[in-house]
Coordinates of C-alpha atoms and ligand atoms in Angstrom, one line a residue:
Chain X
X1 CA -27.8 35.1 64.3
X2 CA -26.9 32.1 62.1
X3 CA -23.9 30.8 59.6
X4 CA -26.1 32.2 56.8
X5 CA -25.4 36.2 56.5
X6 CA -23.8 37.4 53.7
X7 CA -22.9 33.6 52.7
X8 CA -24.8 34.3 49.5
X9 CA -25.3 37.2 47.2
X10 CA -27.7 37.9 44.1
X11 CA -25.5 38.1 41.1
X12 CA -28.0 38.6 38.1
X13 CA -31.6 38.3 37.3
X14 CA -33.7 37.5 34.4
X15 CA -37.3 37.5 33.4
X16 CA -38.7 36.2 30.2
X17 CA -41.5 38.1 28.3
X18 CA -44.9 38.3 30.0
X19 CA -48.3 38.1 29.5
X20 CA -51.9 36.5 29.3
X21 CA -51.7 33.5 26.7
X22 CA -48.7 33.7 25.2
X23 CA -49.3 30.3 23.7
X24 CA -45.6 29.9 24.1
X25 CA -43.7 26.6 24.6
X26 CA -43.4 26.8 28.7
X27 CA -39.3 25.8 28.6
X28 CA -39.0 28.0 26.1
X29 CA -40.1 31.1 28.4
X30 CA -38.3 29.3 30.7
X31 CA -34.9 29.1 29.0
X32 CA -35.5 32.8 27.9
X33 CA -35.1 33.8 32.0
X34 CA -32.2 31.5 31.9
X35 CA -30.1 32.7 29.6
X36 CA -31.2 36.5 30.2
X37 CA -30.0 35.8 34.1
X38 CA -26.4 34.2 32.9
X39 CA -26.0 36.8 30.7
X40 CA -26.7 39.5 33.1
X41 CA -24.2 38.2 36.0
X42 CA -21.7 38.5 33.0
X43 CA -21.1 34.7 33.8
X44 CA -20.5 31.8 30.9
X45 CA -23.4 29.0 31.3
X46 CA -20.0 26.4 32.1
X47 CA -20.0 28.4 35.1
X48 CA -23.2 27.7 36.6
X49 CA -22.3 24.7 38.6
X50 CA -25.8 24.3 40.6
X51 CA -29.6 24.7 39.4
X52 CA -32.5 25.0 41.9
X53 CA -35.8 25.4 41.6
X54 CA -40.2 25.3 43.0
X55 CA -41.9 23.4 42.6
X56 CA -40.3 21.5 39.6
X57 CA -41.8 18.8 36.9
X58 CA -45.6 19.0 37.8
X59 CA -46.3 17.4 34.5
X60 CA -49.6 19.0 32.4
X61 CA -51.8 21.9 33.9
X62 CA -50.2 25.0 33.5
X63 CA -48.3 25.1 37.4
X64 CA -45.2 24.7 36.9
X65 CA -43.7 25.4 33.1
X66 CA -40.2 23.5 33.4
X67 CA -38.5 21.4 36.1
X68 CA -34.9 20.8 36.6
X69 CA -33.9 18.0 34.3
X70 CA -35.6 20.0 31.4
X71 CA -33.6 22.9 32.0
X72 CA -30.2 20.8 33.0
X73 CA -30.1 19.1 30.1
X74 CA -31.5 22.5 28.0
X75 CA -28.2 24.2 28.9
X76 CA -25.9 21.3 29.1
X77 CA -24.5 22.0 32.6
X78 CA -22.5 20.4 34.7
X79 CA -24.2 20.7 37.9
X80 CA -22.1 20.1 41.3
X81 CA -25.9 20.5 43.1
X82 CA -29.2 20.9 41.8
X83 CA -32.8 21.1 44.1
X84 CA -36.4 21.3 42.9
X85 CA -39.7 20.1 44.0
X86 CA -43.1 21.4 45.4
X87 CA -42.2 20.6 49.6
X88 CA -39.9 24.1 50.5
X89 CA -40.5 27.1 52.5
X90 CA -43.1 28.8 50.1
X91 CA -41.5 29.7 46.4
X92 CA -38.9 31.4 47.2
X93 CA -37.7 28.8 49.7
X94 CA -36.0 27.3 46.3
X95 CA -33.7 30.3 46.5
X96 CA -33.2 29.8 50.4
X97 CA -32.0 26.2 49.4
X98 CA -29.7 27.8 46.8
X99 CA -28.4 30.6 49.2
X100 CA -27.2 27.4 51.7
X101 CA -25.6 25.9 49.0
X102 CA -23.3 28.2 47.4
X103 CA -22.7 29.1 51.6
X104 CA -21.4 25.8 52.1
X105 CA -19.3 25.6 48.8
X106 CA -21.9 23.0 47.1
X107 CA -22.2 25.6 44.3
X108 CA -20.3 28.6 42.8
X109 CA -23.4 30.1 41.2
X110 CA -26.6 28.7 41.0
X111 CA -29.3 29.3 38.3
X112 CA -32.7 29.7 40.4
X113 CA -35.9 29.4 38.2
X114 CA -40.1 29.6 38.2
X115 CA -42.1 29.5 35.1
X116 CA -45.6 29.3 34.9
X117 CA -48.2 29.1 32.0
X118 CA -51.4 29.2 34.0
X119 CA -52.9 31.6 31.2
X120 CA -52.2 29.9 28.5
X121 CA -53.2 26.5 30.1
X122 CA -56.8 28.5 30.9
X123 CA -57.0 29.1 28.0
X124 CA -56.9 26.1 26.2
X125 CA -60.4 25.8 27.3
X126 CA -58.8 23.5 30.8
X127 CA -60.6 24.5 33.8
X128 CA -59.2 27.6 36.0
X129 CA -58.3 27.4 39.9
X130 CA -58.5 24.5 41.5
X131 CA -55.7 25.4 43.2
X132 CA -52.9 23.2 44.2
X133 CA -52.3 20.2 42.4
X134 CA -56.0 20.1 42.5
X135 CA -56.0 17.7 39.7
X136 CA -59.5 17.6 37.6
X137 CA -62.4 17.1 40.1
X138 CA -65.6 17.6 37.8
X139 CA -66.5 13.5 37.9
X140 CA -64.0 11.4 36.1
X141 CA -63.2 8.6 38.9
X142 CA -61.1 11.9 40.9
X143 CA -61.0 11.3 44.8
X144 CA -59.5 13.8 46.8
X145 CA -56.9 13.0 48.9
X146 CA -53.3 13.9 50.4
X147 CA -54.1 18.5 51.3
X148 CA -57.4 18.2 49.3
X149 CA -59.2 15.3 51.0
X150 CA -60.3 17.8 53.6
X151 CA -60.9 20.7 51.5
X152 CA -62.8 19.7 47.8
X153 CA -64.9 17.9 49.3
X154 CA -66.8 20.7 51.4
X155 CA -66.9 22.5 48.0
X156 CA -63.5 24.9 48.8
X157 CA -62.3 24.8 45.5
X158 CA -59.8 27.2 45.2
X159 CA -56.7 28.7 47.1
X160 CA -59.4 31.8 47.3
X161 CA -61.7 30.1 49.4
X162 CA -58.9 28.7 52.0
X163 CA -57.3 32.4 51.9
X164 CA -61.2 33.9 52.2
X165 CA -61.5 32.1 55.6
X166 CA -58.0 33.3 57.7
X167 CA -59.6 37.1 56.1
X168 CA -62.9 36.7 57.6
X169 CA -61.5 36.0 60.7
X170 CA -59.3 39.0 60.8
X171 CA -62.0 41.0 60.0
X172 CA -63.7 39.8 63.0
X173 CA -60.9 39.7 65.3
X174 CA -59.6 43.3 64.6
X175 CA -62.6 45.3 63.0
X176 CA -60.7 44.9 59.7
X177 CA -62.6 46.3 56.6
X178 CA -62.9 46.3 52.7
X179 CA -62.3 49.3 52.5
X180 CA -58.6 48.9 54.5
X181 CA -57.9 45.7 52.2
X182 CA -58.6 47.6 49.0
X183 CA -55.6 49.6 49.4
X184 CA -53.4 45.9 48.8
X185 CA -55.0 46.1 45.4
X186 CA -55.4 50.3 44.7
X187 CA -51.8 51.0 45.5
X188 CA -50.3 47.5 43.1
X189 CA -52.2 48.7 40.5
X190 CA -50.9 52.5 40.6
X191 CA -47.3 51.1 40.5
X192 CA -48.5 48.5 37.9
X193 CA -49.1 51.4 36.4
X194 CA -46.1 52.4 35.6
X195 CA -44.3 49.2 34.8
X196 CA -44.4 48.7 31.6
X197 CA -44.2 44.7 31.6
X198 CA -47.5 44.9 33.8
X199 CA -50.5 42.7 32.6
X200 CA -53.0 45.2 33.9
X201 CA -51.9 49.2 34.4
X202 CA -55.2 51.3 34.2
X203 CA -56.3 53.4 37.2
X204 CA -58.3 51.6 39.7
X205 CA -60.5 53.6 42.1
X206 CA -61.6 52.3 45.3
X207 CA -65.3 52.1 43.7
X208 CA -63.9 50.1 41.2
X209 CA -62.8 48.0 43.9
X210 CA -65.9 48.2 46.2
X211 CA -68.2 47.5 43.4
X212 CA -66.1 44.8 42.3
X213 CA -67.7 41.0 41.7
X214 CA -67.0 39.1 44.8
X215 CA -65.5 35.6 44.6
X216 CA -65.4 34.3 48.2
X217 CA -66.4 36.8 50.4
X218 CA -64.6 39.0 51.9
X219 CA -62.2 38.3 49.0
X220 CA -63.6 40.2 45.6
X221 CA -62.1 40.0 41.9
X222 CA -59.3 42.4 42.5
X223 CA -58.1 40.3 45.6
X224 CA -57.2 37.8 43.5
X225 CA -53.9 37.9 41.2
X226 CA -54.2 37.4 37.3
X227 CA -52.7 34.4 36.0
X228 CA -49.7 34.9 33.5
X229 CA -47.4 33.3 31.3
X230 CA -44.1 33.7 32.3
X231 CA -40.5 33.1 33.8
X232 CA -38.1 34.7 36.2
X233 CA -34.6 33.4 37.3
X234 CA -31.7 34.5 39.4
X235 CA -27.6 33.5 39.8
X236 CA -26.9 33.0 43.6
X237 CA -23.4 33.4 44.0
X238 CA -20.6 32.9 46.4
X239 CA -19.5 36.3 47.3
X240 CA -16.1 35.7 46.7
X241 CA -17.3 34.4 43.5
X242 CA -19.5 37.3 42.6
X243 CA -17.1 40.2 43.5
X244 CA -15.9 40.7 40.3
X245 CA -18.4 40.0 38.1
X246 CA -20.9 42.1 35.9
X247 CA -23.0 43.4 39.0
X248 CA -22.7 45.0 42.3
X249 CA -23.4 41.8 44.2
X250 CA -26.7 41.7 46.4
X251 CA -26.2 40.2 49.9
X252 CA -28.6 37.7 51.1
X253 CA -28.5 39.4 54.8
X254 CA -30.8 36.9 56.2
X255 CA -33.6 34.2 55.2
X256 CA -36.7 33.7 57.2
X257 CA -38.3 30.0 56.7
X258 CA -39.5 28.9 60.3
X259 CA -43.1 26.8 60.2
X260 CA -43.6 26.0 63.9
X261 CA -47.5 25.8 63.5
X262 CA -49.1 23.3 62.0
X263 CA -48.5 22.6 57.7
X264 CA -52.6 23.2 56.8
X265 CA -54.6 25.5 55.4
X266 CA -57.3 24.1 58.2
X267 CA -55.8 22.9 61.0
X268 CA -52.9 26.3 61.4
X269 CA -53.7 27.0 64.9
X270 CA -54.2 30.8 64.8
X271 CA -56.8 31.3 61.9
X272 CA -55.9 35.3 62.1
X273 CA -52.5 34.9 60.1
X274 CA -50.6 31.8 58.1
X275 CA -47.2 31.0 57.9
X276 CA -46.2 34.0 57.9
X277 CA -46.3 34.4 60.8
X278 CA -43.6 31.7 62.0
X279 CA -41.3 32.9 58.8
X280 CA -41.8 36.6 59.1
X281 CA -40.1 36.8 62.8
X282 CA -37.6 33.9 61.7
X283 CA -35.8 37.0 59.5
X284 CA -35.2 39.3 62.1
X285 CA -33.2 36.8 64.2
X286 CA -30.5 36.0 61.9
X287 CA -30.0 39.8 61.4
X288 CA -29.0 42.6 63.6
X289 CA -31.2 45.1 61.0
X290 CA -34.9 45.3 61.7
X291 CA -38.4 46.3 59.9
X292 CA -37.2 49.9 60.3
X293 CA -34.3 49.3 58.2
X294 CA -36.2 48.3 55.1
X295 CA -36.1 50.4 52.6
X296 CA -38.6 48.5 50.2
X297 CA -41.1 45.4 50.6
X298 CA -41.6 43.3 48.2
X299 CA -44.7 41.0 49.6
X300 CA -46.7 38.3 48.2
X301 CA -49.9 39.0 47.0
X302 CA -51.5 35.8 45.3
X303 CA -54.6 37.2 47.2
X304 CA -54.7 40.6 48.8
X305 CA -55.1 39.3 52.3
X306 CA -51.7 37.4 52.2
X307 CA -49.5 40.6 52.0
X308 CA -51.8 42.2 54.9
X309 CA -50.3 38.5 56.9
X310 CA -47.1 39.4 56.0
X311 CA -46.6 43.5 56.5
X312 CA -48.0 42.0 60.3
X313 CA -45.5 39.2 60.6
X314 CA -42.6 41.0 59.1
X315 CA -42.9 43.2 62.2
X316 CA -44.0 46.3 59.8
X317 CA -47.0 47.1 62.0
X318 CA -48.2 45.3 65.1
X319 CA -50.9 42.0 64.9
X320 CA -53.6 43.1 63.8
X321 CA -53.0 47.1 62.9
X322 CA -52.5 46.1 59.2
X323 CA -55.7 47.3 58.0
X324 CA -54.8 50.7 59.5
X325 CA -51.5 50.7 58.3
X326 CA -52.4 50.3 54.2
X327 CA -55.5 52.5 54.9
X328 CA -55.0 55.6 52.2
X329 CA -52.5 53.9 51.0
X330 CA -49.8 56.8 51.8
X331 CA -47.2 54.7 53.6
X332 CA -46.9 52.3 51.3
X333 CA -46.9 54.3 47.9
X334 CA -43.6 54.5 46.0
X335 CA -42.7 58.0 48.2
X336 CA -44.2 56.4 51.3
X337 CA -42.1 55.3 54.3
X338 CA -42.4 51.9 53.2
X339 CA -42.9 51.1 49.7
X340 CA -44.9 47.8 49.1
X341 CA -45.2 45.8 45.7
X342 CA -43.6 48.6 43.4
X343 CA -43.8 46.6 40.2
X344 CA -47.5 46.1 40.5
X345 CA -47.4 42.6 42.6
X346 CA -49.3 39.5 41.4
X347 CA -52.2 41.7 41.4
X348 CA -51.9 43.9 38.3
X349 CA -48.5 42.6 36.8
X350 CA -49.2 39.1 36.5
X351 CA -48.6 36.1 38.6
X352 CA -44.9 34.8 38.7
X353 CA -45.7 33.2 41.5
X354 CA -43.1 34.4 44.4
X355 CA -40.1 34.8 42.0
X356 CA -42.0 38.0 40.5
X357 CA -40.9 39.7 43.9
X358 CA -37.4 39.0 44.7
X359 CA -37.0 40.1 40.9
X360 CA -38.7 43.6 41.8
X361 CA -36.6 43.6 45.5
X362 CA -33.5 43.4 43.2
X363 CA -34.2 45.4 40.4
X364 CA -34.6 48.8 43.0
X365 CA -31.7 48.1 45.4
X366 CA -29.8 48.4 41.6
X367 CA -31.9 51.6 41.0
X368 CA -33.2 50.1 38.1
X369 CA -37.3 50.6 38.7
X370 CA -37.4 52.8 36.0
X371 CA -40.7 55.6 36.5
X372 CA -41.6 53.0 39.5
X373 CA -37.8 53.3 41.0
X374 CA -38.4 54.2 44.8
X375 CA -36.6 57.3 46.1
X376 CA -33.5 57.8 47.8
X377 CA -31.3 54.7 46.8
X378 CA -32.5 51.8 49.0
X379 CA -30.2 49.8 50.5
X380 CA -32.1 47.0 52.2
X381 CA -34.9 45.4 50.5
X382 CA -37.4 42.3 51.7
X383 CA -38.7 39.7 49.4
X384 CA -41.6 37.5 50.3
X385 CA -43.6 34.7 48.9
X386 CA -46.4 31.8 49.7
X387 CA -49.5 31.9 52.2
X388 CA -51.1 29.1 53.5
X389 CA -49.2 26.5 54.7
X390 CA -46.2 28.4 52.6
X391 CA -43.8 31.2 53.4
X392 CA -40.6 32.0 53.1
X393 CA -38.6 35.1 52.7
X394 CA -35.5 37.0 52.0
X395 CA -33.5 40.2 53.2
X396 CA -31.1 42.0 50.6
X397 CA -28.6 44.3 51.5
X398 CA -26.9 46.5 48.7
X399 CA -23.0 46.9 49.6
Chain G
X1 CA -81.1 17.6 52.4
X2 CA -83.2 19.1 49.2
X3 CA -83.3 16.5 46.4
X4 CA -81.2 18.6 44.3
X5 CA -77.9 18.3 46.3
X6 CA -74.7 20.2 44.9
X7 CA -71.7 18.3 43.0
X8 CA -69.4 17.2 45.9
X9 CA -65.9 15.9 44.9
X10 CA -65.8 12.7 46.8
X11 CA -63.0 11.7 48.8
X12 CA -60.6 8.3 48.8
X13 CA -61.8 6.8 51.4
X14 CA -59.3 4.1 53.1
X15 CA -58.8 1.9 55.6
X16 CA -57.2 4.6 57.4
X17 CA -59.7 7.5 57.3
X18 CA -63.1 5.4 56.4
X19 CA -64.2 5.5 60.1
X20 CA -64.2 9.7 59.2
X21 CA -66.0 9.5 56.0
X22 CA -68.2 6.3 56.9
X23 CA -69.3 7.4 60.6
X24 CA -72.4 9.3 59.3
X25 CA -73.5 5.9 58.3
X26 CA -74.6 5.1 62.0
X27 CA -74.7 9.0 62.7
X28 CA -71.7 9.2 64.3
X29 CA -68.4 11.8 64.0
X30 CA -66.0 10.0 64.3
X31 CA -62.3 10.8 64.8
X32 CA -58.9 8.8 65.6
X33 CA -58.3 8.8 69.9
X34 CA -55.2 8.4 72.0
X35 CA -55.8 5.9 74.4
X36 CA -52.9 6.9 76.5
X37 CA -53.5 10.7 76.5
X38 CA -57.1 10.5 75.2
X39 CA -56.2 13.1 72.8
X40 CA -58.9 13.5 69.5
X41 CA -56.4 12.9 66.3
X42 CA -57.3 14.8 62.9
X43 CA -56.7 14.2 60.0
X44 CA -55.6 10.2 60.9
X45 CA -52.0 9.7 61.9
X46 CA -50.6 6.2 62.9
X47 CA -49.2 8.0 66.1
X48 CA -50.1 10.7 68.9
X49 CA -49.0 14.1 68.0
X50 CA -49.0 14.6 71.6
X51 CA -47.3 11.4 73.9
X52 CA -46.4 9.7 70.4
X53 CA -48.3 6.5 71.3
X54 CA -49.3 4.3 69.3
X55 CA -52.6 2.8 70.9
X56 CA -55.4 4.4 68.9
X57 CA -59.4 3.8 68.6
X58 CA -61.8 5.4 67.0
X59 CA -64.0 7.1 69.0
X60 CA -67.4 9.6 68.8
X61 CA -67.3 12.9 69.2
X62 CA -70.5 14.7 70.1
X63 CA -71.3 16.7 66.9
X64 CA -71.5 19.5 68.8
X65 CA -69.3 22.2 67.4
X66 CA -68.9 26.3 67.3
X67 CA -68.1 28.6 63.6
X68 CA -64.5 29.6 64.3
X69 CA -64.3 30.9 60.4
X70 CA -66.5 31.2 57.5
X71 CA -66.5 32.4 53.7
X72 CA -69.8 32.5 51.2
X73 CA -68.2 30.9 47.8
X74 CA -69.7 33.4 45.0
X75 CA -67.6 31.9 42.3
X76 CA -69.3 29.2 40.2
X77 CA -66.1 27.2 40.1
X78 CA -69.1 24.2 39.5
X79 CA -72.7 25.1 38.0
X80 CA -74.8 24.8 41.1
X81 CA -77.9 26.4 42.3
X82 CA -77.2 27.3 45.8
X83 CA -74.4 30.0 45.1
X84 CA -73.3 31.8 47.6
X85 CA -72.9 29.0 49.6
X86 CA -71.2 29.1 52.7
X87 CA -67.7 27.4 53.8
X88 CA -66.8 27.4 57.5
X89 CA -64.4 26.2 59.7
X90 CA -66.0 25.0 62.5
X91 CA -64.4 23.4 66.3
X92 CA -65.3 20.4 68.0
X93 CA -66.5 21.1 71.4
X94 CA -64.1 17.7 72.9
X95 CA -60.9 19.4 72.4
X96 CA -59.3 23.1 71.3
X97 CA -58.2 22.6 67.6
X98 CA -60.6 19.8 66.6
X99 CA -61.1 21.5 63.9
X100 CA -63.0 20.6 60.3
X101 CA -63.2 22.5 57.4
X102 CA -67.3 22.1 56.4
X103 CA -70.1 23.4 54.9
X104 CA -72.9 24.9 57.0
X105 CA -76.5 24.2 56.3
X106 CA -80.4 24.1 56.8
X107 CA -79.5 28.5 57.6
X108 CA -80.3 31.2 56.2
X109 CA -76.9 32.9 54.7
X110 CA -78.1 35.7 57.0
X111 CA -77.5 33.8 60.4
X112 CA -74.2 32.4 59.9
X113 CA -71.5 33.9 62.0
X114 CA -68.4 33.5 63.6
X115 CA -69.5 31.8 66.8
X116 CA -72.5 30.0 65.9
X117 CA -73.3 26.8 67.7
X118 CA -73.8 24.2 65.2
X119 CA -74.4 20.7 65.1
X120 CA -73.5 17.7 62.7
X121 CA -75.8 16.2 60.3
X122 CA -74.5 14.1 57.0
X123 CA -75.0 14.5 53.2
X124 CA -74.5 10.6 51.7
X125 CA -73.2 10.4 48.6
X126 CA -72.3 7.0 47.2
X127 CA -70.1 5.4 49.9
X128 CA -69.6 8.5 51.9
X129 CA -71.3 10.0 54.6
X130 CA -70.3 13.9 54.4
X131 CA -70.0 15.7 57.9
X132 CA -71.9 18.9 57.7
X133 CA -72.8 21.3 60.2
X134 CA -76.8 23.4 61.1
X135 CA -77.4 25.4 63.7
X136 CA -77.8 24.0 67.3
X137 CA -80.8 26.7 67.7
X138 CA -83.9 24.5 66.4
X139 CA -85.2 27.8 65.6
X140 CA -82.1 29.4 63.1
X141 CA -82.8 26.0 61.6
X142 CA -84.1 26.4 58.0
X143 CA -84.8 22.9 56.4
X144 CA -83.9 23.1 52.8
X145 CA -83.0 26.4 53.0
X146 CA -82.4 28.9 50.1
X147 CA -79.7 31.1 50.4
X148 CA -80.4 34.7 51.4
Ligands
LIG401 ZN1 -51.4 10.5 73.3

């Protein structure tokens, strides 16, 4: 147990509009989320006394669509703490930071914040996925160095390729399959598919997925997310702050953001799992709730093989049994015992990166999932984000 | 290597790491080494991870290495002939986690596996020597190979 549960509550949320090349100004997406999140905590922007925020100013390229000087001095407010840059517990470790801060009295509310404008970026004829701050590598005078000196240069370009090796070893350590992994991808899309903000909602079969182009095997097409314009935002609150406002407040139960192994896509000593795996059991020991309390799981899926890491490190099944536990797809389907991804994930409704989920984690504990809302009122919900080197994640109690 | 090598993003070599991306110069893999501990150092550090010393020499390793991990890149994220080519994490033989991320070579895509015993050989480019790996089996060895 730790000083953190119920220190910090989830007040409002806010999402901009969404979709492939926009061709919108990025802060202005950004600002959208903003205000919508201010607005829907009931709170006046005066109010919002900190600001926080992953991975912040990246400059040109699409990554990151606002940092937190745009957006300060956007709104004109008069921060008591602000927090942003790229070195946190995964994405959503921005909102950890943000949870400690209103938990030590830093902060009253803080306005939490990821845009992106990958798509629009793409499309503007720039070249697509060379992952993290890859920088342009086709000649110039580019070096790799800093993550990428080990990586570029052995022609692992993308984020898909780093992912594609911990999945190949899975498949070989636990007799994992395709056709297990598919069900990551077939059961996003159904759920995409009825959320109407989702960037792609038609049926997928698992032919479709099967027969898919593969991009770095095992990984195909449909393991990868889609890149979207778009930004999400949330108020943390002080509970005592939060109580009477708009919203039934949200508690932050507990945050899992542990990295005991090694910060490298290479050099993670267990080449079966990520980060997860040090975050995921970090959750359960500042709570006395467990995986069997969760109610809905809201798990990172900027490839496929990422949320199979995490339904294993959250506990959900045991190391190594999550091919078997997606397999059909039954448990994890909206009736299911646990429902996983219920807005479509990364996969099929666009990638927000991280923030996308801890949106979706608090839009059903309010019961507002619309045709996708999950059955029988959840009250605790699990929000989880980055693979890689990056993970961290959230527990949210309603009440 | 076949004279139409793939585009290889070169790395910034420095005083710190050049003995890494140099070594194939004289044939050699070479990595950072504790001389207290005699623990094998990668990527550089100016200290031990393990005793935290700071007396460190570059040293050899054998080359000798086994596939931990591997993926076949489909996606023609650069034009190149060779697609699917194959991306592997491979282990040093001198020490659990002496670990590279590497591309394997001079195989048939149909031989590579997790386990494989492979051996370095280098790709020069320009003012770097890149550390590749082949199979240690003379006869999985496919000079030049095309991919399956
Ligand atoms: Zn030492």
């Amino acid at each position: 147990m730790n000083e953190l549960r119920r220190k910090a509550t989830v007040s409002g949320i806010g999402q901009s509009e969404i979709g492939r090349r926009l061709m919108r100004n990025p802060l202005d997406l950004t600002l959208d989320a903003c205000v919508a999140a201010i607005e829907d905590a009931g709170l006046r922007r005066e109010e919002i006394d900190g600001l926080s925020t992953y991975p912040g100013a990246m400059g040109p390229g699409g990554f990151s669509g606002a940092g937190i000087s745009d957006v300060h001095d956007a709104l004109r407010l008069p921060l008591r703490w602000f927090n942003g840059g790229p070195e946190h517990p995964g994405q959503l470790g921005s909102v950890i930071e943000a949870c400690m801060a209103v938990a030590c009295g830093l902060a009253n509310h803080v306005l939490c914040f990821r845009s992106v404008w990958e798509a629009t970026y793409q499309g503007k004829g720039k070249r697509a996925g060379l992952g993290l701050g890859g920088g342009e590598s086709s000649g110039g005078g580019y070096r790799a160095s800093g993550m990428m000196e080990y990586t570029l240069p052995f022609r692992a370009y993308s984020a898909v390729n780093w992912i594609a090796l911990f999945a190949q070893r899975h498949f070989h350590e636990y007799g994992t399959t395709r056709e297990q992994l598919a069900w990551i991808a077939l059961n996003a899309r159904r759920n995409a598919g009825k959320n109407p903000s989702a960037i792609y909602r038609d049926p997928m079969t698992l032919d479709d997925y099967l027969s898919a182009r593969m991009i770095s095997t095992p990984l195909c097409l449909f393991d990868c997310d889609v890149p979207a314009d778009g930004a999400t935002a949330f108020i943390v609150s002080r509970p005592e702050r939060a109580a009477d406002l708009r919203r039934e407040p949200l508690f932050v139960e507990s945050v899992g953001c542990a990295l005991k192994g090694r910060p490298s896509w290479d050099q993670f000593d267990d080449l079966s799992t990520m980060a997860t795996r040090d975050a995921g059991p970090a959750l359960w020991e500042g709570t006395e709730l467990g995986p069997g309390d969760v109610d809905v799981a809201e798990l990172y899926d900027g490839f496929s093989f990422i949320t199979l890491s995490w339904l294993e490190s959250l506990g959900f099944c045991g190391k190594g049994e999550g091919g078997a536990f997606i397999e059909g797809g039954e448990r994890i389907a909206l009736d299911g015992s646990l429902p996983l991804n219920t807005h479509g994930g990364q996969l099929s409704a666009g990638r927000l990166h991280g923030y996308g989920f801890l949106h979706e984690a608090c839009l059903q504990l309010w019961g507002e999932g619309g045709e996708r809302q999950v059955p029988g009122d959840p009250q605790v919900a699990v929000a989880a984000a980055g693979g890689g080197p990056l993970a961290g994640c959230l527990l949210l109690t309603k009440g | 290597m076949s004279a139409e090598q793939p585009f290889r993003v070169l790395p910034r070599v420095t005083e710190e790491n050049a003995h890494f991306w140099r070594g194939g110069e004289q044939g050699q893999l070479q990595f950072l080494r504790c001389s207290a501990c005699r623990t094998w150092i990668h990527p550089t550090s100016p200290r031990c991870p393990e005793c935290l010393g700071k007396g460190l020499v570059v040293e050899s390793a054998s080359g000798r290495a086994t596939v931990l991990t591997y993926t076949f890149n489909h996606q023609p994220w650069v034009p190149s002939a060779d697609h699917p080519y194959p991306i592997a994490i491979v282990e040093l033989e001198e020490q659990t986690g002496l670990r590279l991320m590497t591309n394997l070579v001079n195989l048939s895509n149909e031989d590579v596996a997790i386990g494989l015993a492979v051996r370095v050989v280098f790709e020069q480019r320009e003012d770097v020597w890149f550390p590749l790996f082949e199979p240690a089996d003379a006869a999985l060895r496919r000079v030049g190979a095309d991919p399956a």
